[in-house]
mmCIF file of C-alpha atoms in Angstrom:
data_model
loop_
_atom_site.group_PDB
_atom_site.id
_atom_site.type_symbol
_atom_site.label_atom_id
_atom_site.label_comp_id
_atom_site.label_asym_id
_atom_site.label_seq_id
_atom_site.Cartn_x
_atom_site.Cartn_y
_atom_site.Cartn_z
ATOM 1 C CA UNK N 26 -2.787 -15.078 -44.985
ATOM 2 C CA UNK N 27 -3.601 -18.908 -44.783
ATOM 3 C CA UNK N 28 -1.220 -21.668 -43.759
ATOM 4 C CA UNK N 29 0.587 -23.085 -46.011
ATOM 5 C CA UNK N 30 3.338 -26.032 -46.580
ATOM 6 C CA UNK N 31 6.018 -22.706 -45.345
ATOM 7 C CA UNK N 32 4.059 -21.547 -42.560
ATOM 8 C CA UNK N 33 3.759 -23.481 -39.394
ATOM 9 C CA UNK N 34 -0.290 -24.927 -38.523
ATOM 10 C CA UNK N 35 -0.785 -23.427 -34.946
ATOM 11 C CA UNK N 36 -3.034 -22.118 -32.184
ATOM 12 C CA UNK N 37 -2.697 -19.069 -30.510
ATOM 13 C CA UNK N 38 -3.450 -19.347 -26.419
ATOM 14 C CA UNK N 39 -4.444 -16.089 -24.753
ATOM 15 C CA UNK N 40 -4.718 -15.686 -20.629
ATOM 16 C CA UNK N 41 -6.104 -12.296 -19.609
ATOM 17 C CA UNK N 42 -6.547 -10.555 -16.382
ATOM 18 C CA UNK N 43 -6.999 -7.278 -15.058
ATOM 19 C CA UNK N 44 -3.182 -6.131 -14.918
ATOM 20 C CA UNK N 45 -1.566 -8.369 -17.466
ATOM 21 C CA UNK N 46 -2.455 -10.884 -20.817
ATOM 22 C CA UNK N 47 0.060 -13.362 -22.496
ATOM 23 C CA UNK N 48 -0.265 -14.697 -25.817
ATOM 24 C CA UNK N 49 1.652 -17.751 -27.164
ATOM 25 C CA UNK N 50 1.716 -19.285 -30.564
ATOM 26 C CA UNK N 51 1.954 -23.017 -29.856
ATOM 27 C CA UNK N 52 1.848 -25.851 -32.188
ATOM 28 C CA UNK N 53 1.199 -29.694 -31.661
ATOM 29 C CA UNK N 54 4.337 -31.036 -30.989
ATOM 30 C CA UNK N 55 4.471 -29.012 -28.053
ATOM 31 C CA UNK N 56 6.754 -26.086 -29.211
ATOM 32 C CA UNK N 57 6.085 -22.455 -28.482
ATOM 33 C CA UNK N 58 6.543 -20.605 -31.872
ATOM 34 C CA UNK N 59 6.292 -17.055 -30.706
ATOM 35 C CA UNK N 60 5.209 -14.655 -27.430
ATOM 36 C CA UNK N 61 4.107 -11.596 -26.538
ATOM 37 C CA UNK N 62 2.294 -9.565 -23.582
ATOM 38 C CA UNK N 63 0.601 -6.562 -23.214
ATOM 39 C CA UNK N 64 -1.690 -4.769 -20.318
ATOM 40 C CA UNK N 65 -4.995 -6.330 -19.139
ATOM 41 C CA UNK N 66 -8.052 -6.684 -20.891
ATOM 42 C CA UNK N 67 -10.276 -7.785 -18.763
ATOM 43 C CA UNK N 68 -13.766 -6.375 -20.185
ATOM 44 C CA UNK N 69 -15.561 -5.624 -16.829
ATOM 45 C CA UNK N 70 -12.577 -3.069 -16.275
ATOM 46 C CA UNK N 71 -11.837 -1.864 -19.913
ATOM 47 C CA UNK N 72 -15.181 -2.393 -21.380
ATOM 48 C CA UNK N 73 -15.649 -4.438 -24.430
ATOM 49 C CA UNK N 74 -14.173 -2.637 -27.205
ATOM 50 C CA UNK N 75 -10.910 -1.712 -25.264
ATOM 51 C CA UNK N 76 -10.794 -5.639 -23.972
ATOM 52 C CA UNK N 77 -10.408 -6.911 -27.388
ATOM 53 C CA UNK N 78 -8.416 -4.116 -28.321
ATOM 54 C CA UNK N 79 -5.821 -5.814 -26.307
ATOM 55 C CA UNK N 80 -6.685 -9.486 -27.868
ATOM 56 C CA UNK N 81 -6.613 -7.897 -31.201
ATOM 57 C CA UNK N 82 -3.171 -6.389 -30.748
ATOM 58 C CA UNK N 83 -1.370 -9.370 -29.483
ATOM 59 C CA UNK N 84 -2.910 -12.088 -31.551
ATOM 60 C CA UNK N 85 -1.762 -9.444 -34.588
ATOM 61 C CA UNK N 86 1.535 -9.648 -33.350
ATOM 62 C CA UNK N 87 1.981 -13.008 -33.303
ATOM 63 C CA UNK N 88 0.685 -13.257 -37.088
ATOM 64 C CA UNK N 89 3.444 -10.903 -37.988
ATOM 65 C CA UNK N 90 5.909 -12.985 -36.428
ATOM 66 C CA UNK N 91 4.535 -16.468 -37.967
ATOM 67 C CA UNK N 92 3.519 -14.929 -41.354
ATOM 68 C CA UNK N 93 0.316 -17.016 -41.224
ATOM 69 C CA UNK N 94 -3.304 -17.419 -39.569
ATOM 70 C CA UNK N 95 -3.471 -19.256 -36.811
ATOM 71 C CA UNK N 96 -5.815 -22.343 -36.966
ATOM 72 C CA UNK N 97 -7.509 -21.670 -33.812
ATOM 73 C CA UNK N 98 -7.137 -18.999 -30.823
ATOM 74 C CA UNK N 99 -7.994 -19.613 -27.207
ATOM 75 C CA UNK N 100 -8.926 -16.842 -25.372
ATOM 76 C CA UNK N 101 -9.170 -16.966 -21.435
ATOM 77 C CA UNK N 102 -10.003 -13.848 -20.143
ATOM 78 C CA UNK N 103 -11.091 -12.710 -16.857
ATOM 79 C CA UNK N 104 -14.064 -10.685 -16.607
ATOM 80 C CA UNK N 105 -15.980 -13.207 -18.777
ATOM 81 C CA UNK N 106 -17.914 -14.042 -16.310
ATOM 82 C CA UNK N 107 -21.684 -13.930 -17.110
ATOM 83 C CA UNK N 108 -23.495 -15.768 -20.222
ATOM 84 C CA UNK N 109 -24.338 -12.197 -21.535
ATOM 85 C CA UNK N 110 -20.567 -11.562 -21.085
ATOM 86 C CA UNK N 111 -19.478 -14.369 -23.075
ATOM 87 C CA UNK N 112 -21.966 -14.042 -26.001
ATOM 88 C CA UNK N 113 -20.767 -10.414 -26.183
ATOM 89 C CA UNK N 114 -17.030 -11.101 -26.176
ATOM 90 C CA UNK N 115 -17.270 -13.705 -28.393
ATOM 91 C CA UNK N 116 -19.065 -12.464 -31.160
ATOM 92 C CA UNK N 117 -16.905 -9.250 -31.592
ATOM 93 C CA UNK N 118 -13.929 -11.621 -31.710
ATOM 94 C CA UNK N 119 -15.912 -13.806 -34.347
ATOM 95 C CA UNK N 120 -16.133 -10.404 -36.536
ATOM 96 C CA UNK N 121 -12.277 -10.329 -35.975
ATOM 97 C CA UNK N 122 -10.137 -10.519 -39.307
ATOM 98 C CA UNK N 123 -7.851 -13.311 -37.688
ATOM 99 C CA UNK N 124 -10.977 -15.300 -35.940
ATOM 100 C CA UNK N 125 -10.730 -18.857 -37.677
ATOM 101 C CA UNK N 126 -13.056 -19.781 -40.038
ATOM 102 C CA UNK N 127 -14.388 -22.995 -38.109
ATOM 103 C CA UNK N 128 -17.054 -21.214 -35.323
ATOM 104 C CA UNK N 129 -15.608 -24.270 -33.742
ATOM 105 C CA UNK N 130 -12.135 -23.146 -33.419
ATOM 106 C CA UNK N 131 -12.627 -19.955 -31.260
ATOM 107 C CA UNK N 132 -12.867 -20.646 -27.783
ATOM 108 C CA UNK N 133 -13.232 -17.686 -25.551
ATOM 109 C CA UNK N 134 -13.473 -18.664 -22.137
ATOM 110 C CA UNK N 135 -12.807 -17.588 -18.163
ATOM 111 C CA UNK N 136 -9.469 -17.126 -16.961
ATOM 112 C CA UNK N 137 -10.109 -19.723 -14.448
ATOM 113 C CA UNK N 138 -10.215 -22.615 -16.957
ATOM 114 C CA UNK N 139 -6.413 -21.940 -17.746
ATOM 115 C CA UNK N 140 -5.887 -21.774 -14.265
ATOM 116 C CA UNK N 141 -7.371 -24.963 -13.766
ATOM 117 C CA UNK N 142 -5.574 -26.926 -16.496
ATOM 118 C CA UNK N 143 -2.425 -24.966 -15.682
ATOM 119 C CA UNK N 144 -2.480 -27.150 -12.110
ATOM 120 C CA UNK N 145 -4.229 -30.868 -13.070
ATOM 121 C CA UNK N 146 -5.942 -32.638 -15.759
ATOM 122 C CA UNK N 147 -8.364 -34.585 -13.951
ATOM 123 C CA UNK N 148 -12.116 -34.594 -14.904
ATOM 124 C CA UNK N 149 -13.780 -33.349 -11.503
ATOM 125 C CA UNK N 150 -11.463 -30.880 -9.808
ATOM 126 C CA UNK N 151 -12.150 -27.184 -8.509
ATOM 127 C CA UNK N 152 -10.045 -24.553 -8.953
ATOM 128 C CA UNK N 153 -9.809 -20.699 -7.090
ATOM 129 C CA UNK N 154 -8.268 -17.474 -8.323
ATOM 130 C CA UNK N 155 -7.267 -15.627 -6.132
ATOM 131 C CA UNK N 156 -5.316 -11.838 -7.345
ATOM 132 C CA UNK N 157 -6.826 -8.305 -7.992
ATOM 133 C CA UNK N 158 -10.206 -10.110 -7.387
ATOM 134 C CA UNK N 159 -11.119 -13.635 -6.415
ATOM 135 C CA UNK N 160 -13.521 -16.520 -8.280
ATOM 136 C CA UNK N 161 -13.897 -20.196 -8.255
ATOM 137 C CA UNK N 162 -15.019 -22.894 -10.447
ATOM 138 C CA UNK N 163 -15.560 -26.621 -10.411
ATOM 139 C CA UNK N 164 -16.159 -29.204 -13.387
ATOM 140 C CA UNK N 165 -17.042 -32.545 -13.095
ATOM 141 C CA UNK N 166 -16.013 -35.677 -15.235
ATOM 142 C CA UNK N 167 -19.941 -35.445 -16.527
ATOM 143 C CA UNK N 168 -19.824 -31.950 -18.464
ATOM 144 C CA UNK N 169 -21.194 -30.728 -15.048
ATOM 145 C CA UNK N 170 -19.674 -26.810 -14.137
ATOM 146 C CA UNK N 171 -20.364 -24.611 -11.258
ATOM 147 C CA UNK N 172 -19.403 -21.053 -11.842
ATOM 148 C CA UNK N 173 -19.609 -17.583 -9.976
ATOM 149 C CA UNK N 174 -20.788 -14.257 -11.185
ATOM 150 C CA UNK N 175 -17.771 -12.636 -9.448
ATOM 151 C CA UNK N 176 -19.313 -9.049 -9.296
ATOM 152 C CA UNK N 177 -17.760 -7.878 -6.057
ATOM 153 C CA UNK N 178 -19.691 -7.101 -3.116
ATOM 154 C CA UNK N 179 -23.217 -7.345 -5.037
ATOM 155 C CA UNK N 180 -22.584 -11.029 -5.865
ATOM 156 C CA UNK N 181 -21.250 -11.884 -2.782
ATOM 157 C CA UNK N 182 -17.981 -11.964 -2.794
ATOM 158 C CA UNK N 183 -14.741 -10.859 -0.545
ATOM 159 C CA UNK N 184 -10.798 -10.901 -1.425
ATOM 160 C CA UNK N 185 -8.566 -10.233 -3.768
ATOM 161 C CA UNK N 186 -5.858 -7.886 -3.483
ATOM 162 C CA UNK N 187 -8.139 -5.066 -4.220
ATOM 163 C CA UNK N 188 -10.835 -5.619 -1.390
ATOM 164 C CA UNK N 189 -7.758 -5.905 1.341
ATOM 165 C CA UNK N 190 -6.136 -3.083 0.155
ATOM 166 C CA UNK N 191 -9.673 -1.316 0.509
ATOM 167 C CA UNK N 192 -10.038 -2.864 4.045
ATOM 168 C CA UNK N 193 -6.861 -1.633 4.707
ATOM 169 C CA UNK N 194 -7.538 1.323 4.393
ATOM 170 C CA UNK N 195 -11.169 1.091 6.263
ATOM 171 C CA UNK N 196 -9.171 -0.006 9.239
ATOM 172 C CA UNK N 197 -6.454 2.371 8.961
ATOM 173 C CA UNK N 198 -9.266 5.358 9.029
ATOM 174 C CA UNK N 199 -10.846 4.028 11.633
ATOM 175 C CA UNK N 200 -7.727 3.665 13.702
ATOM 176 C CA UNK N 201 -6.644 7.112 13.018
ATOM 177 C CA UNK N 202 -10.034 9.071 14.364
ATOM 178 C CA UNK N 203 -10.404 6.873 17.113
ATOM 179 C CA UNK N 204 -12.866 4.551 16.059
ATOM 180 C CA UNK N 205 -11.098 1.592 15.796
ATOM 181 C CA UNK N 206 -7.780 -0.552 17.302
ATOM 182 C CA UNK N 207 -4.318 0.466 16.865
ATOM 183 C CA UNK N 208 -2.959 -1.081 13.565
ATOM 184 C CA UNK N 209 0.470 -0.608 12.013
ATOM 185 C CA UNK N 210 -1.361 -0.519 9.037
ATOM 186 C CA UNK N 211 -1.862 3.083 9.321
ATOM 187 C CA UNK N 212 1.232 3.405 8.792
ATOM 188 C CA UNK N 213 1.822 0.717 5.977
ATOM 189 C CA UNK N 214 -1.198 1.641 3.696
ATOM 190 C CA UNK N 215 0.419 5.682 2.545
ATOM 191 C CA UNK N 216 3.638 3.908 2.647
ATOM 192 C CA UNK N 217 2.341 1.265 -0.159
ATOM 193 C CA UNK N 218 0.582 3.904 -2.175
ATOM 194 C CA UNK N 219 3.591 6.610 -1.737
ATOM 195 C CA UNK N 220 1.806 9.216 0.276
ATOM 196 C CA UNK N 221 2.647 10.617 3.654
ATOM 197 C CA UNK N 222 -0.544 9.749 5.548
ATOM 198 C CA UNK N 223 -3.995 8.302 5.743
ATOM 199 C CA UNK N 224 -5.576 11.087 5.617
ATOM 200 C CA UNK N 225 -3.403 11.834 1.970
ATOM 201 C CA UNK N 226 -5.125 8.556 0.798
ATOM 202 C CA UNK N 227 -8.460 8.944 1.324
ATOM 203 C CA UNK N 228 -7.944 12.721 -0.364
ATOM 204 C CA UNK N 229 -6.475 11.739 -3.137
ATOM 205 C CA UNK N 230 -8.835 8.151 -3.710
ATOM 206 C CA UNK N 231 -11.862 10.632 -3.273
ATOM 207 C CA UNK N 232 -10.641 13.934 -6.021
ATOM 208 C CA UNK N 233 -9.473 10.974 -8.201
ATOM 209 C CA UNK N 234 -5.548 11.786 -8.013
ATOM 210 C CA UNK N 235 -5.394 7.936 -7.329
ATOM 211 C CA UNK N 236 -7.484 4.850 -9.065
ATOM 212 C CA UNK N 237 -9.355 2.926 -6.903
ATOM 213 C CA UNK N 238 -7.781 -0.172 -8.513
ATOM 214 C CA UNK N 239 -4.296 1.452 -6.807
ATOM 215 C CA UNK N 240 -5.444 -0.295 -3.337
ATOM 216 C CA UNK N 241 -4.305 -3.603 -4.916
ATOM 217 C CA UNK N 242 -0.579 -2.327 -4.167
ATOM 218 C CA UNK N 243 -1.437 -2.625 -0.317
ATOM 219 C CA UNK N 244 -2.333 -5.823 -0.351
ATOM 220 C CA UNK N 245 1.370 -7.078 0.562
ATOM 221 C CA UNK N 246 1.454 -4.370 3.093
ATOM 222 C CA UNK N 247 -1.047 -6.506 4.913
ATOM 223 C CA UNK N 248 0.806 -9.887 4.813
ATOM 224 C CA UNK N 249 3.653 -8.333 6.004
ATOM 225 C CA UNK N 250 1.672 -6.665 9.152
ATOM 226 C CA UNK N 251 0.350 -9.798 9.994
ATOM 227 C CA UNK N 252 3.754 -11.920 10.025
ATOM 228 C CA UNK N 253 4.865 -9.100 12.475
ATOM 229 C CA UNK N 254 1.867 -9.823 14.818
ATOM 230 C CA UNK N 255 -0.669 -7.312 13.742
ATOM 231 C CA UNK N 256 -3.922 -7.869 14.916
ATOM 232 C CA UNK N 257 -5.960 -6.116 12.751
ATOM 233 C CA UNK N 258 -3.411 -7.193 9.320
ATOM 234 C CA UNK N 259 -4.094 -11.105 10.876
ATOM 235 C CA UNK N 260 -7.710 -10.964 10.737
ATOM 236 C CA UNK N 261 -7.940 -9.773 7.148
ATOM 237 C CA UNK N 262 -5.565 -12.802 6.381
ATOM 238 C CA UNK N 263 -7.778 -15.008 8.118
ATOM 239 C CA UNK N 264 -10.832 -13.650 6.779
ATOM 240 C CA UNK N 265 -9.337 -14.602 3.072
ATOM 241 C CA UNK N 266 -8.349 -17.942 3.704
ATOM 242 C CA UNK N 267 -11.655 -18.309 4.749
ATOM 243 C CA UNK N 268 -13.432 -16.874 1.378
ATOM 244 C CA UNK N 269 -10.807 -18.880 -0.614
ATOM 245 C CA UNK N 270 -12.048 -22.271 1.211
ATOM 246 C CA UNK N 271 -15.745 -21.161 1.218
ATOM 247 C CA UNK N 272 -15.778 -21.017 -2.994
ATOM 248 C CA UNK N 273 -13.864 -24.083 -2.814
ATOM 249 C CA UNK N 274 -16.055 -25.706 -0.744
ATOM 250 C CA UNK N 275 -19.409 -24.114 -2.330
ATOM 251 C CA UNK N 276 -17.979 -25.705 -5.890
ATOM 252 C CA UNK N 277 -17.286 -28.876 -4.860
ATOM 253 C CA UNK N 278 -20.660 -29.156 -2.692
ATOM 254 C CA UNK N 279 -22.688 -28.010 -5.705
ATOM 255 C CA UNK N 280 -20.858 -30.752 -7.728
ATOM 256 C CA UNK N 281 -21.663 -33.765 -4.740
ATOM 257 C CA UNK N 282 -17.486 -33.679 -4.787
ATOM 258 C CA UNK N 283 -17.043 -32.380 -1.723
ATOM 259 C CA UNK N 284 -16.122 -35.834 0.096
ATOM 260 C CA UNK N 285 -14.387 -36.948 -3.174
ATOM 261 C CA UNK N 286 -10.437 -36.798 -3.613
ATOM 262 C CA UNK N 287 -10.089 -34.047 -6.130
ATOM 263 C CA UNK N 288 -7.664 -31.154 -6.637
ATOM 264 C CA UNK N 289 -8.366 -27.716 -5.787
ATOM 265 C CA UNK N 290 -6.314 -25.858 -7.590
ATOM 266 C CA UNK N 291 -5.012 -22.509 -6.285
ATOM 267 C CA UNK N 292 -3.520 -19.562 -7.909
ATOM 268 C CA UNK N 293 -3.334 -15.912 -8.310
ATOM 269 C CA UNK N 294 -1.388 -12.932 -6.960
ATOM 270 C CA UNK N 295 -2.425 -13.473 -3.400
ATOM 271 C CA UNK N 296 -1.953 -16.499 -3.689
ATOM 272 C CA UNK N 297 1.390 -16.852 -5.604
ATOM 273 C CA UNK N 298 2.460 -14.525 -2.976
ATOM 274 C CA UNK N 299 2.854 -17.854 -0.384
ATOM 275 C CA UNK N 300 2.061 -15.716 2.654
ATOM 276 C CA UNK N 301 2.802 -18.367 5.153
ATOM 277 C CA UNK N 302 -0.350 -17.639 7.566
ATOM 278 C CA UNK N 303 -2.604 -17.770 4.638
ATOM 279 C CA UNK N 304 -1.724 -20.838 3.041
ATOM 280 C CA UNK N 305 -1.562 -22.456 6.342
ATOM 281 C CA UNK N 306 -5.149 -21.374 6.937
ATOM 282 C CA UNK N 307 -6.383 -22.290 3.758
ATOM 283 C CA UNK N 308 -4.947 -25.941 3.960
ATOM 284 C CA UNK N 309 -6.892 -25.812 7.523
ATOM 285 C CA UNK N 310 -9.832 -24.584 6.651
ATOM 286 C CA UNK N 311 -9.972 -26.954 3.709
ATOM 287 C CA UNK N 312 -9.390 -30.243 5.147
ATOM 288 C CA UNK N 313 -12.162 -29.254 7.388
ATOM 289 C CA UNK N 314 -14.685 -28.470 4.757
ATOM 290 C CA UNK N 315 -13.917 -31.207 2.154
ATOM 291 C CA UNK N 316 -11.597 -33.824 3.810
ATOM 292 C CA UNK N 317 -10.449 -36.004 0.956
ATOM 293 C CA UNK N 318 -9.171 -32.833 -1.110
ATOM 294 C CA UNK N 319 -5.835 -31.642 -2.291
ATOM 295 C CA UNK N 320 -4.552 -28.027 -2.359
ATOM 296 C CA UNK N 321 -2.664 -27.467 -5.700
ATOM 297 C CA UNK N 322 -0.601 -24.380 -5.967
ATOM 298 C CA UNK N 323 0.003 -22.939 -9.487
ATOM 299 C CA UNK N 324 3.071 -21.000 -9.602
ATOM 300 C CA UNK N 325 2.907 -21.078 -13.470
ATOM 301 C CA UNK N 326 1.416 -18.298 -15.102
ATOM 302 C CA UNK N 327 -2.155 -19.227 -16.050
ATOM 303 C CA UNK N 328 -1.022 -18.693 -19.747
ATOM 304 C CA UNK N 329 0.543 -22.395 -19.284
ATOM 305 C CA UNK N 330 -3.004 -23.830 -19.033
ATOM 306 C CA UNK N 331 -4.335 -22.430 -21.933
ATOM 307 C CA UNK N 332 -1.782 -23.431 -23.890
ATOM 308 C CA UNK N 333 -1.709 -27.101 -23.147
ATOM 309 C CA UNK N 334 -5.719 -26.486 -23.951
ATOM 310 C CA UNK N 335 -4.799 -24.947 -27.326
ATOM 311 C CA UNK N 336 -2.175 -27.695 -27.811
ATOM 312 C CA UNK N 337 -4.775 -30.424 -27.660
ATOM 313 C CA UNK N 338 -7.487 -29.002 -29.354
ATOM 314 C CA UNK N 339 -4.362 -29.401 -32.209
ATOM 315 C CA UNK N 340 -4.286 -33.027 -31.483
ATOM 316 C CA UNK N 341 -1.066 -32.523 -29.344
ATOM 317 C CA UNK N 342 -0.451 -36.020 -27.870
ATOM 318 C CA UNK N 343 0.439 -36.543 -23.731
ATOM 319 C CA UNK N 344 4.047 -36.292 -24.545
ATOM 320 C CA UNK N 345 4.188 -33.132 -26.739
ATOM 321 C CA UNK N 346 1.931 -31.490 -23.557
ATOM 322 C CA UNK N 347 4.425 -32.785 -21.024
ATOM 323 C CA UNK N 348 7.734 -30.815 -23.083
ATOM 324 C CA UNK N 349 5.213 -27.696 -23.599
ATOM 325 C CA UNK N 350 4.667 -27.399 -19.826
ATOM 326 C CA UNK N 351 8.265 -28.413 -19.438
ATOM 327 C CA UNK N 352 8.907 -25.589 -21.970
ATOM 328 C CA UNK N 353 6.973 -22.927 -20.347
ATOM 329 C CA UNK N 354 7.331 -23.385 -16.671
ATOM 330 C CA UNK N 355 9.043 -27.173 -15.410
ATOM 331 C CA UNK N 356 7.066 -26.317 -11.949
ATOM 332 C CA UNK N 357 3.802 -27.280 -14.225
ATOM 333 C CA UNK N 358 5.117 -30.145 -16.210
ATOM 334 C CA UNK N 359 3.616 -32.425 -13.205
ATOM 335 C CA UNK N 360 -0.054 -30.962 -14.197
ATOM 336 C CA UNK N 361 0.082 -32.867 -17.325
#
């Protein structure tokens, strides 16, 4: 169905990660036509068909509520991470029966570029995500952008809710057979995953009566440890302020920012959590590493930056962004 003088000329902004993706309809005057959410779709979990499976569901919904095409869709999705990723994604959506005409008009993209225009606007800036997993990126005012495969372990990298759940856990074992120091953790991790002991978790991680991806759930299990003094629960903290700073710091160095005055933007699970010890370490650790930069916490869903992208790719003027960050979140309106 094509727009017509009845049916409102709009863009459709998508954020995806691995446990959640919004959609909003948004047009440019800044007004949010129509919503709706569904799981995640991230395609290094699902897998490609099942990932836009998701997108195709929720960008159909939104069609039935409008009663008309969209003019363009933004789609940020996590797990878009590699070229051969994005070429991939991007051409099954192209064969989609709601991808815009205009090649030009589909944007599929990492999550981390909402993320980033969800906390600032400025031309060279940096931004980390930090939640089940953890990437960075930084862009520069030239076209210039430093990315991250974001593969886990083999790429890498350490964090995310996931890895300190799993680390957790390693600790935990280790403190129960004697191998390693005392930890309340081995206490907390069951607890967190709703099993009676340690020993219940690594059974039922290792016959498959629990997901791997279930380890995220522990992750607040180790802030909490470490605010009561844990030593063991500390150092993990630690250890992830450090990663967060060291992609920070790797982006901007890459870019010759890092003695510029540039935003870092920060946001995430983990990080929306505001575990006092982390972001205390983080703020440390960063005005050590790149002096002149700014921590920006996004407490906005990421689905805010995507669509103030979508908006302006409408033509959305500076005002019309400002009352569509207003709209969706007023913590973000100052990101405009």
């Amino acid at each position: 169905m094509g727009v017509t003088p009845d049916h409102p000329r709009y863009a459709i902004a998508i954020d995806g990660g691995g446990g959640k993706t919004d959609a909003l309809a948004v047009d440019a005057s800044g007004a949010v036509l129509a919503r709706a959410r569904a799981g995640g779709s991230s395609p290094q979990i699902l897998g490609l068909d099942r990932a836009l499976g998701v997108v195709d569901g929720l960008v159909g919904a939104l069609i039935a509520q409008l009663g008309a095409a969209p003019v363009r869709v933004h789609c940020y999705l996590s797990g878009v991470d590699l070229p051969e990723e994005y070429a991939a994604f991007r051409a099954a959506a192209a064969a989609a029966s709601w991808a815009p005409a205009d090649p030009e008009a589909l944007v599929i993209e990492n999550d981390l570029f909402a993320l980033l225009r969800a906390g600032t606007d400025e031309p060279d800036a940096a931004a980390v995500v930090c939640g089940t997993g953890i990437n960075a990126i930084g862009v520069r005012r030239d076209g210039r952008v430093v990315r991250f495969p974001a593969l886990g372990a083999i790429s890498g990298d350490w964090g995310g809710g996931w890895q300190l759940g799993e680390q957790a856990l390693w600790h935990a074992a280790r403190a129960v057979d004697g191998r390693g120091p005392e930890t309340v953790l081995t206490g907390a991790v069951p607890v967190a995953l709703g099993l009676g002991s340690v020993d219940d978790v690594i059974r039922a991680l290792h016959f498959g009566r629990l997901p791997m991806a279930a380890l995220s759930a522990v992750a607040p299990a180790v802030f909490a440890a470490a605010s009561e003094g844990d030593a063991v629960a500390a150092g993990l903290v630690d250890r992830q302020a450090e990663e967060i700073v060291a992609l920070a710091a790797a982006a901007l160095r890459r870019l010759d920012l890092l003695g510029a005055r540039v935003p870092v933007v920060l946001g995430g699970g983990v990080v929306a959590g505001g575990d006092e010890r982390l972001m205390r370490g983080v703020r440390q650790r960063l005005a050590e590493h790149a002096p002149h930069a700014r921590p920006v916490v996004v407490d906005a869903p990421p689905v805010v930056g995507a669509a103030l992208l979508a908006a302006a790719a409408l033509g959305a003027a500076p005002d019309a962004l400002g009352r569509l960050a207003s709209a969706l979140s007023p913590a973000s309106a100052a990101a405009v």
